Short mmCIF file of C-alpha atoms and ligand atoms in Angstrom, two decimals:
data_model
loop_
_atom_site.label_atom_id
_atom_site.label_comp_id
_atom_site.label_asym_id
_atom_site.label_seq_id
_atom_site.Cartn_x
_atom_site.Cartn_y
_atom_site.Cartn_z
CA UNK A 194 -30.46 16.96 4.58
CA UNK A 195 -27.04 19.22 3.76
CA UNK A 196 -23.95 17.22 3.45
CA UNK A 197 -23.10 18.79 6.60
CA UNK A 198 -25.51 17.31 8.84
CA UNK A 199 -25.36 13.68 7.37
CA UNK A 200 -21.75 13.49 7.59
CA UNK A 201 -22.12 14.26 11.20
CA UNK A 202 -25.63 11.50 10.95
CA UNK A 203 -23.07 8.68 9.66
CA UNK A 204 -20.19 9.39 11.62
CA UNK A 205 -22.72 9.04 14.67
CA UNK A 206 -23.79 5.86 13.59
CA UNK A 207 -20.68 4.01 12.99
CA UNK A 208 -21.37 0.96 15.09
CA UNK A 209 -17.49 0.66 17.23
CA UNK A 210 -18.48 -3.01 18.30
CA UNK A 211 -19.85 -4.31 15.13
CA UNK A 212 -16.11 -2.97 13.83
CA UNK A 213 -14.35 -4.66 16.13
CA UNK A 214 -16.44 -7.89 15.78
CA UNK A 215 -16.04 -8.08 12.23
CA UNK A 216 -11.54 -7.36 12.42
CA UNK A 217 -12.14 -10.74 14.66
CA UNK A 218 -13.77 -12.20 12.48
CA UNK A 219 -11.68 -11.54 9.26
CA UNK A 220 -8.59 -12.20 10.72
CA UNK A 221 -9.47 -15.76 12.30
CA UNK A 222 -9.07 -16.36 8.55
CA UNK A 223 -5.28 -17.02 8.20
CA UNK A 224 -4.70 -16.89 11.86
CA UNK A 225 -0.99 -17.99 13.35
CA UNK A 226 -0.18 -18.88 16.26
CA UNK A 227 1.61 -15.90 17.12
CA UNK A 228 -0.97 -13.65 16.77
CA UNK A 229 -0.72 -13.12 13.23
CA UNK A 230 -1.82 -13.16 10.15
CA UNK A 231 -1.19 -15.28 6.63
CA UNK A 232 -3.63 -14.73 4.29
CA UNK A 233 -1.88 -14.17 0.54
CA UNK A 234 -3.43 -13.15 -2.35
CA UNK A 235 -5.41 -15.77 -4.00
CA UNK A 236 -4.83 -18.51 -1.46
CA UNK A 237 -7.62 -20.37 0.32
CA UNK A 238 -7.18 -17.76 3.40
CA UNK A 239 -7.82 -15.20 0.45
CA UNK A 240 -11.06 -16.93 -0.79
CA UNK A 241 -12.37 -17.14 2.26
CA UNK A 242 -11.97 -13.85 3.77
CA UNK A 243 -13.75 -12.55 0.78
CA UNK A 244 -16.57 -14.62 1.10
CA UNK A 245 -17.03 -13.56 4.95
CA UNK A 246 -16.97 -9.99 3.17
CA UNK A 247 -19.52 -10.81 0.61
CA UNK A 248 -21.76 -12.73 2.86
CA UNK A 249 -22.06 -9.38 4.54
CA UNK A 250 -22.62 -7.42 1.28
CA UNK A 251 -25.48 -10.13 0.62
CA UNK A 252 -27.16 -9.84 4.17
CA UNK A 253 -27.74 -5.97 3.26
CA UNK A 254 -28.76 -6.56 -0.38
CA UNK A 255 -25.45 -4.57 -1.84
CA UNK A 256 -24.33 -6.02 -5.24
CA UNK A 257 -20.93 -7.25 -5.34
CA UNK A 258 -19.15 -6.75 -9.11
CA UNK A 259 -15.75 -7.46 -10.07
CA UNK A 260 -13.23 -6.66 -12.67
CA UNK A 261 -10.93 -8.68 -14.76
CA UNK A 262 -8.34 -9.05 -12.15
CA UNK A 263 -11.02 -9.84 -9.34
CA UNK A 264 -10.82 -6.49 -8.24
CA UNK A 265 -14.22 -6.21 -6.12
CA UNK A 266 -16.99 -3.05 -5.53
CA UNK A 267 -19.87 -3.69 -3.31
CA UNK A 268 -22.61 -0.72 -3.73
CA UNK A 269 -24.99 0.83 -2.00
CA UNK A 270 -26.89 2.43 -4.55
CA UNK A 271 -27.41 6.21 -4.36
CA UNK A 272 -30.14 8.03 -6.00
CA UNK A 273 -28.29 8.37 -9.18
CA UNK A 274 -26.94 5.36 -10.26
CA UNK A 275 -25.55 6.63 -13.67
CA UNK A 276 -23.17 9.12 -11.31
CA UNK A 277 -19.50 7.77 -10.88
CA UNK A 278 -19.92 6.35 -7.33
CA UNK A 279 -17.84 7.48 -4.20
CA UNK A 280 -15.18 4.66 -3.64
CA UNK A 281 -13.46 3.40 -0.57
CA UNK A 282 -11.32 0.34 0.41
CA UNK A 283 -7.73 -1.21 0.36
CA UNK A 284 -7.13 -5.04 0.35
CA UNK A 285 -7.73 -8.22 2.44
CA UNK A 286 -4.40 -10.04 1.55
CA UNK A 287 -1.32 -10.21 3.96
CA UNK A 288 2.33 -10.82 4.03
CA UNK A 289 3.62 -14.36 4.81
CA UNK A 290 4.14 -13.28 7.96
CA UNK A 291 1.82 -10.32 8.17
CA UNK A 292 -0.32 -8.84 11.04
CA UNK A 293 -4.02 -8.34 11.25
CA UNK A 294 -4.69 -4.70 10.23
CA UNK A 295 -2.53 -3.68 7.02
CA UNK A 296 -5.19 -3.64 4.41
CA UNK A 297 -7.76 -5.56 6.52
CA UNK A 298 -8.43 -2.38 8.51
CA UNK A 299 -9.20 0.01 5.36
CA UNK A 300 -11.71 -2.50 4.01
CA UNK A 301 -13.30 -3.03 7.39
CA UNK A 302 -13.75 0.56 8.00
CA UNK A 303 -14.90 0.95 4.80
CA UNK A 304 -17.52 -2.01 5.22
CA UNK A 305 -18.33 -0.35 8.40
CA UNK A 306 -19.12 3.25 6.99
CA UNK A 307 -21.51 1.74 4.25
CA UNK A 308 -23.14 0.09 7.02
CA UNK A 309 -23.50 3.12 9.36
CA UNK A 310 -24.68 5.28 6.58
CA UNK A 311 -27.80 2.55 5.67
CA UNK A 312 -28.31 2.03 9.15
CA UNK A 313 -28.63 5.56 9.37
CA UNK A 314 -30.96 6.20 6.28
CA UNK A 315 -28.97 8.59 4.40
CA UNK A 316 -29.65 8.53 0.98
CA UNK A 317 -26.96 9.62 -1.15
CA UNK A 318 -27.10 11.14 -4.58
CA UNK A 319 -24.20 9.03 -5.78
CA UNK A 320 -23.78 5.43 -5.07
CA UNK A 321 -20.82 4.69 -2.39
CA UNK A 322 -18.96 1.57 -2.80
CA UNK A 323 -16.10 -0.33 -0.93
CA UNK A 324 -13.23 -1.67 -3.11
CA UNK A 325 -11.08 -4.27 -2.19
CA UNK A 326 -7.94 -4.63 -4.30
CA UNK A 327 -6.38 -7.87 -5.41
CA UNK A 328 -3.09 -8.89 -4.31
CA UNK A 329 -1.70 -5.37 -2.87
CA UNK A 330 1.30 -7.27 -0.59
CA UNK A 331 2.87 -8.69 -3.81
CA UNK A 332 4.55 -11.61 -1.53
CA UNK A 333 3.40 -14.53 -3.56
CA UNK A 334 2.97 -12.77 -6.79
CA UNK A 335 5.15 -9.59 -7.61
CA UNK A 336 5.08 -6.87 -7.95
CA UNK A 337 2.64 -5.19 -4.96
CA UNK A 338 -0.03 -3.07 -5.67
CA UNK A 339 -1.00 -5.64 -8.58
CA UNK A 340 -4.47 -5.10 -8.63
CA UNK A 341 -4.31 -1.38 -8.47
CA UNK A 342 -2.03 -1.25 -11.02
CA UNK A 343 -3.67 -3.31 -13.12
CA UNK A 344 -6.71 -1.28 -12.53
CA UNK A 345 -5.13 2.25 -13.46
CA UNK A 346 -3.82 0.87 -16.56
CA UNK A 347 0.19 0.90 -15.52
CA UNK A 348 0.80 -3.05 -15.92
CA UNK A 349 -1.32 -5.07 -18.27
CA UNK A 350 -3.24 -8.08 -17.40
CA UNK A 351 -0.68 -9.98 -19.84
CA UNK A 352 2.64 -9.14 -18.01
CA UNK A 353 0.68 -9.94 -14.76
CA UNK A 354 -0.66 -13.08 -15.47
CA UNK A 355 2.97 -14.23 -16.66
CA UNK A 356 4.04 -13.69 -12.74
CA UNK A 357 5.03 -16.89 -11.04
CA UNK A 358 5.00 -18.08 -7.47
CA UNK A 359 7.61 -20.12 -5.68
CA UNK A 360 6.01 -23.29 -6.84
CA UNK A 361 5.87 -22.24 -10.50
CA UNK A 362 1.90 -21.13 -10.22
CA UNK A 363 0.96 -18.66 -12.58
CA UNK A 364 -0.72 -15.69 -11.44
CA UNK A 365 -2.68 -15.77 -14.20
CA UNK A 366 -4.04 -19.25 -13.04
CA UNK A 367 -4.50 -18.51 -9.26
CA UNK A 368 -6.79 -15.47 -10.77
CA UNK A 369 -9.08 -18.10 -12.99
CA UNK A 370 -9.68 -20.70 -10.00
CA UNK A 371 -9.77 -17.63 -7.34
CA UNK A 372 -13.00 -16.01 -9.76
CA UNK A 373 -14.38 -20.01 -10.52
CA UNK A 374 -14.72 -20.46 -6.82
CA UNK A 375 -15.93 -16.99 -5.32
CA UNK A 376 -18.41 -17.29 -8.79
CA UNK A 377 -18.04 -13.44 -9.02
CA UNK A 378 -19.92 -11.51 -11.60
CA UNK A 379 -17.07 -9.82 -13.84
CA UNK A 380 -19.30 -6.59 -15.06
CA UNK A 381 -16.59 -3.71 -14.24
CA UNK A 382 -14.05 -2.29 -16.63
CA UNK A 383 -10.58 -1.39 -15.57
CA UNK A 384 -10.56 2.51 -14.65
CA UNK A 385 -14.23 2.97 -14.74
CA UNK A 386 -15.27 6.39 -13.93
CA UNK A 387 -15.11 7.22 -9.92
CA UNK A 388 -15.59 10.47 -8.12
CA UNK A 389 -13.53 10.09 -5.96
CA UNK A 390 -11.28 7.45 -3.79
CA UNK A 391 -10.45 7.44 0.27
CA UNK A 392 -8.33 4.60 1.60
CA UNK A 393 -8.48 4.01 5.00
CA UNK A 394 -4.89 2.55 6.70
CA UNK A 395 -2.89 1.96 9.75
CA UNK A 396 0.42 4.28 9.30
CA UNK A 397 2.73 1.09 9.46
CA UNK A 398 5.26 4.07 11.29
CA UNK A 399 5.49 5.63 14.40
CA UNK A 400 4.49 9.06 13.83
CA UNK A 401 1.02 9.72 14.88
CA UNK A 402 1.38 7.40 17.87
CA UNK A 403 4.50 9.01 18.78
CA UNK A 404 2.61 12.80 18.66
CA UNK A 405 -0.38 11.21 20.45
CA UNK A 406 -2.69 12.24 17.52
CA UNK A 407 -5.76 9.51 16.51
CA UNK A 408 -5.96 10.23 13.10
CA UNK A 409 -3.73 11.49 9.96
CA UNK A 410 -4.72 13.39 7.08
CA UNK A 411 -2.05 11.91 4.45
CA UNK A 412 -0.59 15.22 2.15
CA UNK A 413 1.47 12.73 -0.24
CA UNK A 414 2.93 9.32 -0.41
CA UNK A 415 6.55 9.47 -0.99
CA UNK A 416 8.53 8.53 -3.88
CA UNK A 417 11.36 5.97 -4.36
CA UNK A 418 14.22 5.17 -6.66
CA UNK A 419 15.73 1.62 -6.77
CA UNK A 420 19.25 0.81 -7.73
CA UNK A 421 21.47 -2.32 -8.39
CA UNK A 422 24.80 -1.90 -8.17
CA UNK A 423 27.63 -3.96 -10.02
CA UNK A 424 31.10 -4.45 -8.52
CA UNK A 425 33.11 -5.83 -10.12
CA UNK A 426 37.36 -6.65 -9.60
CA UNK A 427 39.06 -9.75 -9.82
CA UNK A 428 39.69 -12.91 -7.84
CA UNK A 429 43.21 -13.47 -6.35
CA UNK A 430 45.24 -15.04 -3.53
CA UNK A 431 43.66 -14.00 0.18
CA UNK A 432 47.79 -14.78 1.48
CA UNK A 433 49.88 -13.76 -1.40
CA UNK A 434 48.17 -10.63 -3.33
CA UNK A 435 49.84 -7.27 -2.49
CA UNK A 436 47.52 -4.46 -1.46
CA UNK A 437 48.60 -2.41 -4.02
CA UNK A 438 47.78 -5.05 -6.92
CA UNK A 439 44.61 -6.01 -5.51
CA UNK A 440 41.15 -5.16 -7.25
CA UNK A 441 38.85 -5.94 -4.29
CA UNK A 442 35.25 -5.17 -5.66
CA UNK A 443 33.68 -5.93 -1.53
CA UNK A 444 36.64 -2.83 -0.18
CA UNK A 445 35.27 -0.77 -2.98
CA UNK A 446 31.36 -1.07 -2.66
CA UNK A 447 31.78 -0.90 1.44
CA UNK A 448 33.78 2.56 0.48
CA UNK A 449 30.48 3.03 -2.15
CA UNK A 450 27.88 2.29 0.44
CA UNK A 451 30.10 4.89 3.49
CA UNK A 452 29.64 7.58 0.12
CA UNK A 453 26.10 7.37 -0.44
CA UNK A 454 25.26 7.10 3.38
CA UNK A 455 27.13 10.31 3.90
CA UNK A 456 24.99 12.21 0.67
CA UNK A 457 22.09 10.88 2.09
CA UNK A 458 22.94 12.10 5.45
CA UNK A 459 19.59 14.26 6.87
CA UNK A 460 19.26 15.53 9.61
CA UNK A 461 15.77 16.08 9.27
CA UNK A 462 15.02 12.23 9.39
CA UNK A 463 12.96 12.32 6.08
CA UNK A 464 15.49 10.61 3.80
CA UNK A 465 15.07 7.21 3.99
CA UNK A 466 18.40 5.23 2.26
CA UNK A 467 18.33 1.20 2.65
CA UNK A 468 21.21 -1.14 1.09
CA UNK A 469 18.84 -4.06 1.86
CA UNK A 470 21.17 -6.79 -0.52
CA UNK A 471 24.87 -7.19 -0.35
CA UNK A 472 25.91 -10.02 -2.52
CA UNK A 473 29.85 -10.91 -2.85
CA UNK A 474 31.06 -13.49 -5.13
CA UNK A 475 32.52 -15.78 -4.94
CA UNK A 476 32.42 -16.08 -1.32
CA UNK A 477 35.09 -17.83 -0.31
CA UNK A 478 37.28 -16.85 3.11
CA UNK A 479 40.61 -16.62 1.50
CA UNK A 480 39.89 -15.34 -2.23
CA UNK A 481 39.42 -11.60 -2.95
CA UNK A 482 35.86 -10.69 -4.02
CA UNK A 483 35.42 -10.22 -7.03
CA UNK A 484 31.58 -9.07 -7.58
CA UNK A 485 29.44 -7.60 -5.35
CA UNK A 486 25.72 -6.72 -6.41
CA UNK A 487 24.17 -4.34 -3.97
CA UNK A 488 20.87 -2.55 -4.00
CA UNK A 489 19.66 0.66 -3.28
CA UNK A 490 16.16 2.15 -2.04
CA UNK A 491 15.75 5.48 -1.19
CA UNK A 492 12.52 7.42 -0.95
CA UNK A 493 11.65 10.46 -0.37
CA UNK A 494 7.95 12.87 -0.59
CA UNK A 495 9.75 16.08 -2.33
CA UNK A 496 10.44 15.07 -6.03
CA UNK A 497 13.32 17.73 -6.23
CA UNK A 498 14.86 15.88 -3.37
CA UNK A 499 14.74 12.77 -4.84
CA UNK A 500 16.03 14.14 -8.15
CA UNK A 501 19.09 16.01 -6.48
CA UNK A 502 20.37 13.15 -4.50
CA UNK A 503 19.06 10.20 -6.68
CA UNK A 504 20.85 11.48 -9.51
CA UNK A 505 24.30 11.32 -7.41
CA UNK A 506 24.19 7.64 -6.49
CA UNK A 507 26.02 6.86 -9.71
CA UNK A 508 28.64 9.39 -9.19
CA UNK A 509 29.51 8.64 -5.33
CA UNK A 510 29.71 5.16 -7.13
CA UNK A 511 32.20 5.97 -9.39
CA UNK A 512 34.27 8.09 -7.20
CA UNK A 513 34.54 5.35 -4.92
CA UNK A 514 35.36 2.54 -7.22
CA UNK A 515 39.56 2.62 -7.22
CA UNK A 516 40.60 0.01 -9.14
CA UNK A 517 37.19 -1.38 -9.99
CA UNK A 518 34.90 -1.39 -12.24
CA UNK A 519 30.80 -0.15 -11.42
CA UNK A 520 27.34 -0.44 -13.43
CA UNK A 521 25.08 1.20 -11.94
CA UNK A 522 21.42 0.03 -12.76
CA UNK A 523 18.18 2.17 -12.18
CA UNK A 524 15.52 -0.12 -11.55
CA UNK A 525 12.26 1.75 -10.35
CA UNK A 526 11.75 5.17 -10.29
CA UNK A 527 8.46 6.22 -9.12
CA UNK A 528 7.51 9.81 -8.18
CA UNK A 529 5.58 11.25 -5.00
CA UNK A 530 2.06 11.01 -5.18
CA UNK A 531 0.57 13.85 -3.73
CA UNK A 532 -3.01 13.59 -2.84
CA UNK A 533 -6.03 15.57 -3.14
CA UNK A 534 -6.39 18.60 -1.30
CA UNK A 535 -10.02 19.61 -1.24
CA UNK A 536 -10.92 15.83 0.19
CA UNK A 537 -7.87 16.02 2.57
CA UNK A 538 -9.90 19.33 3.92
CA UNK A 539 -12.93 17.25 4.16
CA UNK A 540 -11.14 14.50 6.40
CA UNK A 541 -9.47 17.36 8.82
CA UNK A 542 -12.89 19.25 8.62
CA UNK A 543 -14.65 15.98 9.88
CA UNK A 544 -11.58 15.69 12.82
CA UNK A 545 -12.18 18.43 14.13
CA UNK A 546 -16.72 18.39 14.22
CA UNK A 547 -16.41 14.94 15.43
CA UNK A 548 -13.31 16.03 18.04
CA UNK A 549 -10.54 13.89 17.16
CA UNK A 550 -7.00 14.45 17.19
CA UNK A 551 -5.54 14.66 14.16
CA UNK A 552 -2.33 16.21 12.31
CA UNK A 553 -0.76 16.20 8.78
CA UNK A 554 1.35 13.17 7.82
CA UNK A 555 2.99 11.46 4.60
CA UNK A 556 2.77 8.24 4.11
CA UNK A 557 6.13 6.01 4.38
CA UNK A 558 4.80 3.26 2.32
CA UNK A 559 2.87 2.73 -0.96
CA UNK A 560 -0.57 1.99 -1.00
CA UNK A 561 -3.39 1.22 -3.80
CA UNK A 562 -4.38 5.00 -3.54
CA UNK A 563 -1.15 5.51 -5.07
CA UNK A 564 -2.59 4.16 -8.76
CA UNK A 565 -6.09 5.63 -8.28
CA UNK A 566 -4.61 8.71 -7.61
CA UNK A 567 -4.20 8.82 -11.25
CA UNK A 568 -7.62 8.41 -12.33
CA UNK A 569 -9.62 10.44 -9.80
CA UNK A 570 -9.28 12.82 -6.83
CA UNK A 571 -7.98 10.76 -4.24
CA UNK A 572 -7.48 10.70 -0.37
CA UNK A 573 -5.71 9.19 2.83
CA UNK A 574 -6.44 8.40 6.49
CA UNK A 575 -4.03 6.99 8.59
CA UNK A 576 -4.92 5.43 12.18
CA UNK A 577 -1.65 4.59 14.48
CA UNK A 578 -0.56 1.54 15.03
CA UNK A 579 1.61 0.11 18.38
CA UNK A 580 4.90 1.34 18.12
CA UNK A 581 4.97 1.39 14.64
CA UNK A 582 5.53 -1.58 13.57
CA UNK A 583 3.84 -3.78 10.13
CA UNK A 584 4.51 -6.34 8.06
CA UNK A 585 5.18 -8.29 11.48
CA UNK A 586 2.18 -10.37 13.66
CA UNK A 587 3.01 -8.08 16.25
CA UNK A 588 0.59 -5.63 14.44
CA UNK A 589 -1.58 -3.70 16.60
CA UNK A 590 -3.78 -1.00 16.79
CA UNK A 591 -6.31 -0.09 19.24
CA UNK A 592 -10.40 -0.29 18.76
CA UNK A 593 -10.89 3.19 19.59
CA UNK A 594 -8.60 4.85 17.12
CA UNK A 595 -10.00 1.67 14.47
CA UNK A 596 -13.82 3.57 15.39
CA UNK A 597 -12.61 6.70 15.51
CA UNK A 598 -10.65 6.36 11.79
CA UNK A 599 -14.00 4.60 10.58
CA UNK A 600 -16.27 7.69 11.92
CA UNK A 601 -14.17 10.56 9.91
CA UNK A 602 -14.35 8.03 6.91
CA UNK A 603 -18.22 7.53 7.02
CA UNK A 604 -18.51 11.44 7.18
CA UNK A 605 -16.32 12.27 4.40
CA UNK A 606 -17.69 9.14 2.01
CA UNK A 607 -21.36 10.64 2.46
CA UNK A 608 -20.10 14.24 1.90
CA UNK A 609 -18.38 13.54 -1.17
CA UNK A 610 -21.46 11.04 -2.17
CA UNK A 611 -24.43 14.06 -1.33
CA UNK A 612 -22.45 17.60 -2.63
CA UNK A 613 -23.51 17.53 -5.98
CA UNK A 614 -23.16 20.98 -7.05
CA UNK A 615 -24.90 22.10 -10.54
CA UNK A 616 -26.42 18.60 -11.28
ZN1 ZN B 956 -1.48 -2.20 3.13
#
């Protein structure tokens, strides 16, 4: 068999109804009444909807491992086990208030393209094995993409386990009773060796549903820089203060936040700017401000971009300060990821045999594939989802673009898992 033909044999038998049966399934667990979704990361809803997962894994006789950080692979064995394996899979947990198909949908199409590919009696030269990473949302326990990151080696399991809920939970303990109850066997290392990585995803934007395309090959998940700004002036009389005396630190960041809107004016629509806090102090109708604390995000895919205008946000700030003072504070600065282009060929090669619709697309939002980038060659496909909208329980996307997204999946997992050239 070529790598050709069974990529076309396990895109053919990805089973659309077994798909949709099991998203019902998983997200009964953590169901609102809205339509929704709750299910954070080590919470009951949490245990549970890996257990539905590994009951699965058990039925078909694929181990389930985990790492430290409950990270979990389920295998199906290839024909050379001592190979890095072919990896797929996102995560299970949701926002507070999350919908049914961020994460959920990448693990379930990855479930569903190990299935198709048994079902279809391909064997593969390397194993292929669905991941499902711990705590991705970050809601309960920050920051997101813990288990990723934890994974790849950029936070260690000591500054994670220090992370605290609302109710003063450790993370670190919510890990120990999470791995106690699911009884997982804890045999993988952080960053083991993998040939390669493919997360599946809804968009969580409006692009592809707005171009009418089914399916997106992702070129690079964009960068951000965060900011905190300080203001500050000085309290005085709202009735008796003369304008030219006053040091009004809410006048001068509204005349900041006019300055950086107008540098980050595009009219291209691929600068995205957000001043998502606006803190004055001390808040009183008929006393001058005198601090303000507001914070910056702005992302962008094209490093130099986000160089050029990123490194202006303290300038603009200063210019626009009058009479007050300004810190300005750079708290994250991560750079574009851009992903692999030989597997990105594979997913538009598998479009276009299988006839889907599919176009070019950067992803908006970070994702696990984002840290595994860094340790192997690693690849996105997007699916749309209704109007564009995430992070909400209005979440939506339909079954045939869920089959469809599974169907290029299954065919580029079993061509990266049977091309083994000079072994
Ligand atoms: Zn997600």
């Amino acid at each position: 068999v070529t790598a050709t033909s069974a990529r076309l044999l396990a895109a053919g038998a990805v089973d659309g109804e077994r798909l949709v049966r099991h998203h019902r399934q998983l997200a009964q667990i953590g169901a609102t009444p809205d339509g929704g979704v709750r299910r954070e990361a080590f919470t009951d809803e949490d245990v549970r909807a890996r257990e539905l997962v590994i009951g699965w894994a058990a039925a078909r006789g694929f181990a389930v491992e985990s790492d430290p950080f409950a990270n979990m692979f389920i295998r199906r064995a290839g024909q050379r086990p001592d190979l890095p394996p072919v990896v797929t899979g996102s995560h299970i947990d949701s926002q507070p208030a999350g919908g049914a198909f961020d994460g959920a949908y990448g693990v379930l199409a990855g479930w569903e393209a190990l299935e198709a590919i048994d079902d279809a009696g391909i064997e593969t030269t390397r194993s292929i094995e669905l991941a499902i990473w711990t705590n991705e949302e970050g809601s309960r326990f920050q920051p997101t993409t813990m288990g990723s990151a934890v994974f790849a080696g950029a936070l260690s399991l000591a500054e994670v386990f220090r992370a605290s809920d609302a109710a003063g939970h450790t993370a670190g303990d919510a890990l120990r009773q999470l791995l106690t109850r699911l009884d997982l066997a804890v045999r993988r290392e952080f960053a083991f060796p993998m040939h390669a990585f493919v997360e599946a995803h809804i968009e969580q934007g409006p692009l592809l549903e707005r171009a009418g395309k089914t399916i997106g090959a992702v070129h690079t998940i964009q960068g951000l820089r965060w900011f905190r700004i300080r203001v500050h002036g000085q309290t005085a009389h709202a009735g008796t203060t003369p304008a030219a005396e006053r040091r009004d630190a809410l006048m001068a960041a509204v005349s900041m936040v006019e300055g950086l809107s107008e540098l980050m004016r595009d009219p291209s629509d691929v600068v995205r700017f957000t001043v998502g806090r606006f803190e004055v102090r001390p808040g009183s109708p008929n006393t001058i401000p005198e601090d303000v604390l507001f914070t910056v995000d702005f992302r962008h895919p094209d490093s130099a971009v986000l160089s050029a205008l990123g490194d202006q946000v303290e300038t603009v700030c200063r210019a626009r300060a009058g009479r007050c003072e300004v810190a300005v504070e750079e708290s994250l600065d991560a750079p574009p990821t851009v992903l692999d282009a030989q597997i990105t060929q594979m997913v538009r090669d598998a479009g276009r045999d299988l006839g889907i619709e599919l176009m070019d697309i950067d992803s908006g939002a970070t994702h696990d594939a984002k840290y595994l980038a860094g340790l192997c060659p690693t690849a996105m496909i997007f699916i749309p989802c209704r109007n564009g909208v995430s992070h909400t329980p209005a979440e939506h996307a339909e079954p045939a673009d869920m089959i469809a997204g599974a169907r290029v999946l299954a065919a580029v997992v079993t061509e990266l898992a049977i091309d083994v050239p000079n072994q």
